[in-house]
Coordinates of C-alpha atoms in Angstrom, one line a residue:
M1 CA -8.4 0.7 18.3
N2 CA -10.1 -2.6 17.6
R3 CA -11.9 -2.2 14.2
V4 CA -9.5 -2.5 11.2
F5 CA -10.4 -2.6 7.5
I6 CA -7.6 -3.8 5.2
T7 CA -7.5 -4.0 1.4
G8 CA -5.0 -6.4 -0.2
A9 CA -5.5 -8.7 2.7
S10 CA -5.1 -12.0 1.0
S11 CA -1.3 -12.1 0.9
G12 CA 1.9 -10.2 1.5
L13 CA 1.8 -7.0 3.6
G14 CA -2.1 -7.0 3.9
A15 CA -2.1 -10.5 5.3
A16 CA 0.7 -9.7 7.7
L17 CA -1.1 -6.7 9.0
A18 CA -4.3 -8.6 9.4
R19 CA -2.5 -11.2 11.5
E20 CA -0.8 -8.4 13.6
Y21 CA -4.1 -6.7 14.3
A22 CA -6.0 -9.8 15.0
A23 CA -3.3 -11.0 17.4
R24 CA -3.9 -7.7 19.2
G25 CA -7.6 -8.5 19.6
A26 CA -8.9 -6.4 16.7
T27 CA -11.9 -7.2 14.6
V28 CA -10.6 -7.1 10.9
G29 CA -12.3 -6.6 7.6
L30 CA -10.4 -8.6 5.1
V31 CA -10.6 -7.3 1.5
A32 CA -9.1 -8.9 -1.6
R33 CA -10.1 -10.6 -4.9
R34 CA -9.6 -14.2 -3.9
R35 CA -12.3 -15.5 -1.6
D36 CA -10.5 -18.8 -1.0
A37 CA -7.4 -17.0 0.2
L38 CA -9.3 -14.7 2.4
D39 CA -11.2 -17.6 4.0
T40 CA -8.0 -19.4 4.6
L41 CA -6.4 -16.4 6.3
R42 CA -9.6 -15.8 8.5
A43 CA -9.5 -19.5 9.6
Q44 CA -5.9 -18.9 10.8
L45 CA -6.6 -15.8 12.8
P46 CA -7.6 -15.7 16.6
N47 CA -11.4 -15.7 16.9
P48 CA -12.0 -16.3 13.2
E49 CA -15.7 -15.8 13.6
R50 CA -15.1 -12.2 14.5
H51 CA -13.5 -11.2 11.2
L52 CA -15.4 -10.1 8.0
V53 CA -14.5 -11.2 4.5
Y54 CA -15.1 -9.1 1.4
A55 CA -14.1 -10.6 -1.9
L56 CA -13.9 -7.9 -4.5
D57 CA -11.6 -6.0 -6.9
V58 CA -10.6 -2.7 -5.3
T59 CA -11.0 -1.0 -8.7
D60 CA -14.7 -1.8 -8.4
R61 CA -15.7 1.4 -6.6
A62 CA -19.3 0.4 -6.0
A63 CA -18.4 -3.0 -4.5
L64 CA -15.6 -1.4 -2.3
A65 CA -18.0 1.3 -1.1
A66 CA -20.6 -1.4 -0.2
A67 CA -18.1 -3.4 1.7
A68 CA -17.0 -0.3 3.7
L69 CA -20.5 0.6 4.5
D70 CA -21.3 -3.0 5.6
F71 CA -18.3 -2.9 7.9
I72 CA -19.2 0.4 9.4
E73 CA -22.8 -0.8 9.9
R74 CA -21.9 -4.1 11.5
Q75 CA -19.0 -2.8 13.7
G76 CA -20.4 0.7 14.5
G77 CA -17.4 2.3 12.6
A78 CA -13.8 1.8 12.0
D79 CA -10.7 2.9 13.9
I80 CA -8.1 2.0 11.2
V81 CA -8.4 1.7 7.5
I82 CA -5.4 0.5 5.6
A83 CA -5.3 0.8 1.7
C84 CA -2.8 -1.9 1.2
A85 CA -3.9 -3.4 -2.3
G86 CA -1.3 -2.7 -4.9
I87 CA 0.5 -4.2 -7.8
S88 CA 3.9 -3.8 -9.3
V89 CA 5.3 -4.8 -12.7
G90 CA 7.9 -3.3 -15.0
T91 CA 6.7 -0.9 -17.6
L92 CA 8.2 0.9 -20.5
T93 CA 6.5 4.0 -22.1
E94 CA 7.8 3.2 -25.6
F95 CA 5.7 0.1 -25.8
A96 CA 2.0 0.7 -26.7
E97 CA 0.9 -2.5 -25.0
D98 CA 2.3 -1.2 -21.7
L99 CA -0.1 1.8 -21.7
P100 CA -3.1 -0.2 -20.3
V101 CA -0.7 -1.7 -17.7
F102 CA 0.1 2.0 -16.6
D103 CA -3.8 2.5 -16.3
T104 CA -4.2 -0.7 -14.2
I105 CA -1.2 0.2 -11.8
L106 CA -2.5 3.7 -11.3
A107 CA -6.1 2.6 -10.8
T108 CA -5.1 0.0 -8.3
N109 CA -2.4 1.8 -6.4
V110 CA -3.8 5.3 -6.4
S111 CA -7.5 5.6 -7.3
A112 CA -8.4 2.6 -5.2
T113 CA -6.6 4.2 -2.3
V114 CA -9.0 7.1 -2.6
A115 CA -12.0 4.9 -3.0
T116 CA -10.9 2.9 0.1
F117 CA -10.8 6.0 2.3
A118 CA -13.8 7.9 1.1
P119 CA -16.7 5.9 2.6
F120 CA -15.1 6.1 6.1
I121 CA -14.3 9.8 6.3
A122 CA -17.8 11.1 7.5
T123 CA -18.1 8.4 10.1
M124 CA -14.5 9.0 11.4
K125 CA -15.1 12.7 11.8
A126 CA -18.0 11.9 14.0
Q127 CA -16.2 9.3 16.1
S128 CA -14.8 10.2 19.4
T129 CA -12.2 7.6 19.4
P130 CA -8.8 7.9 17.6
C131 CA -9.0 7.1 13.8
R132 CA -6.3 6.3 11.2
L133 CA -6.4 6.3 7.5
V134 CA -3.2 4.5 6.2
G135 CA -1.8 4.7 2.7
I136 CA 0.9 2.3 1.7
G137 CA 3.5 4.0 -0.4
S138 CA 7.0 2.7 -1.2
V139 CA 10.6 3.7 -1.3
A140 CA 10.2 3.3 -5.1
G141 CA 8.1 6.5 -4.9
V142 CA 10.9 8.6 -3.7
R143 CA 12.7 9.0 -7.0
G144 CA 11.6 7.6 -10.4
L145 CA 13.3 4.3 -11.2
P146 CA 14.0 3.1 -14.8
G147 CA 11.7 0.5 -16.0
A148 CA 9.3 1.2 -13.2
G149 CA 7.6 4.5 -14.3
A150 CA 4.1 3.3 -13.5
Y151 CA 5.0 1.9 -10.1
S152 CA 7.3 4.8 -9.0
A153 CA 4.6 7.3 -10.2
S154 CA 1.8 5.6 -8.4
K155 CA 3.6 5.4 -5.1
A156 CA 4.7 9.0 -5.3
A157 CA 1.0 9.9 -5.9
V158 CA 0.0 7.9 -2.8
R159 CA 2.4 9.9 -0.7
V160 CA 1.3 13.4 -1.9
Y161 CA -2.3 12.5 -1.9
C162 CA -2.1 11.3 1.7
E163 CA -0.2 14.5 2.5
S164 CA -3.1 16.6 1.1
L165 CA -5.6 14.4 3.0
R166 CA -3.7 14.7 6.2
L167 CA -4.1 18.5 6.1
E168 CA -7.8 18.3 5.2
L169 CA -8.6 16.0 8.1
K170 CA -6.3 17.4 10.7
P171 CA -8.9 19.8 12.1
H172 CA -11.2 16.9 12.6
G173 CA -8.8 14.7 14.6
V174 CA -8.5 12.1 11.9
K175 CA -4.8 11.2 11.4
V176 CA -3.5 10.1 8.0
V177 CA -0.5 7.9 8.0
T178 CA 1.8 7.1 5.1
I179 CA 4.1 4.1 5.3
A180 CA 6.7 3.5 2.7
P181 CA 8.0 -0.1 2.8
G182 CA 11.5 -0.9 1.6
Y183 CA 12.2 -4.4 0.5
I184 CA 9.9 -6.8 2.2
D185 CA 9.9 -10.5 1.6
T186 CA 6.5 -10.9 -0.1
P187 CA 5.2 -12.4 -3.3
M188 CA 5.7 -9.0 -5.0
T189 CA 9.3 -9.0 -4.4
K190 CA 9.9 -12.8 -5.0
H191 CA 10.7 -12.2 -8.7
N192 CA 13.0 -9.2 -8.3
A193 CA 16.2 -10.4 -10.0
Y194 CA 18.6 -8.0 -8.1
P195 CA 19.9 -7.5 -4.6
M196 CA 17.4 -6.2 -2.1
P197 CA 19.1 -4.5 0.9
F198 CA 17.7 -4.6 4.3
L199 CA 15.1 -7.2 3.2
M200 CA 12.6 -7.6 6.1
S201 CA 10.0 -10.3 6.9
P202 CA 6.3 -9.4 6.6
A203 CA 5.7 -10.1 10.4
R204 CA 8.5 -7.7 11.4
F205 CA 7.2 -5.1 9.0
A206 CA 3.5 -5.4 10.3
A207 CA 4.6 -5.0 13.9
R208 CA 6.6 -1.9 13.2
A209 CA 3.9 -0.5 11.0
A210 CA 1.3 -1.0 13.7
R211 CA 3.4 1.0 16.2
T212 CA 3.8 3.8 13.5
I213 CA 0.0 3.8 12.9
A214 CA -0.8 3.9 16.7
A215 CA 1.6 6.9 17.0
G216 CA -0.2 8.7 14.2
T217 CA 3.2 9.4 12.5
S218 CA 2.6 11.2 9.2
Y219 CA 5.2 9.5 7.1
R220 CA 7.7 6.6 7.8
V221 CA 9.9 4.4 5.9
I222 CA 10.2 0.8 7.2
P223 CA 12.9 -0.4 7.8
W224 CA 14.6 2.6 9.1
Q225 CA 17.8 1.9 7.1
M226 CA 15.9 2.4 3.9
G227 CA 14.6 5.6 5.4
V228 CA 18.2 6.8 5.5
V229 CA 18.7 5.8 1.9
A230 CA 15.4 7.6 1.0
K231 CA 16.5 10.9 2.6
L232 CA 19.8 10.6 0.7
L233 CA 18.1 10.1 -2.5
R234 CA 15.9 13.1 -2.0
L235 CA 18.9 15.2 -1.6
L236 CA 20.9 13.9 -4.5
P237 CA 21.1 16.4 -7.4
D238 CA 19.5 15.1 -10.6
T239 CA 22.9 14.9 -12.5
L240 CA 24.4 12.6 -9.8
Y241 CA 21.1 10.6 -9.5
D242 CA 21.0 10.0 -13.2
L243 CA 24.6 8.8 -13.3
A244 CA 24.0 6.5 -10.3
F245 CA 20.7 4.9 -11.5
V246 CA 20.7 5.0 -15.3
N247 CA 21.7 1.4 -15.4
A248 CA 19.9 0.2 -12.3
P249 CA 18.4 -3.2 -12.3
R250 CA 14.8 -3.1 -13.6
K251 CA 11.7 -5.0 -12.6
A252 CA 10.6 -7.4 -15.4
R253 CA 7.8 -6.6 -17.7
E254 CA 5.0 -9.0 -18.1
A255 CA 4.9 -11.1 -21.3
R256 CA 3.3 -9.0 -23.8
T257 CA 3.5 -8.7 -27.5
A258 CA 6.1 -6.0 -28.2
R259 CA 4.8 -3.0 -30.1
R260 CA 6.6 0.2 -30.0
E261 CA 4.4 3.4 -29.9
T262 CA 4.9 5.4 -32.9
P263 CA 3.9 9.1 -33.8

């Protein structure tokens, strides 16, 4: 597997995965909004001339499809596609100004995952080599967290969507892998003002994720300790879950003019 297309590649998990696969000798398609950050990353990778840069917003479906088709044409296909682009910010439904934020999070985390995979499916079905489509979920998608309705919902949606896609593509030999990170030390978690158990470095995450992807595992939480926590949370009755998490620490909302939604 030596042709890897990664969205959200300019920083965090996406950049770590790009480094991991480039170190393994892969040709990597790097997708993100910031051209300068992508160029800097490419220059740091082994054989930088081998890797392709696509500066675009993943919510721009036409631009994303064009990048995917260019990668397929220039590389003769793709072995691994990782939809890693994502955003996380605190949201509260009662505030009208948070409704567009819900839309943005769902568009970036869910719809863009679909749009990332779509252009590759026909080619992957025709390939004789093993193929993987990889969705990045989150432990935050296991149960709804207070103050994170948009993010929790989006990551739960990624998990269920990938499950549906996995069944659709199983007869064609294309494996769909969902990886749910716990707390990883990335720019997304830097501003979390609460304890983050089992915090893992991006490089360690990427190495474990690559092994999971190679194995074609349908769903895995990384690190494994958070996987145990996730299983317990799934089993916890709603009454006990509510008691335990009603006052859980919340991710900060962006600075917005407060205006409550009214009937």
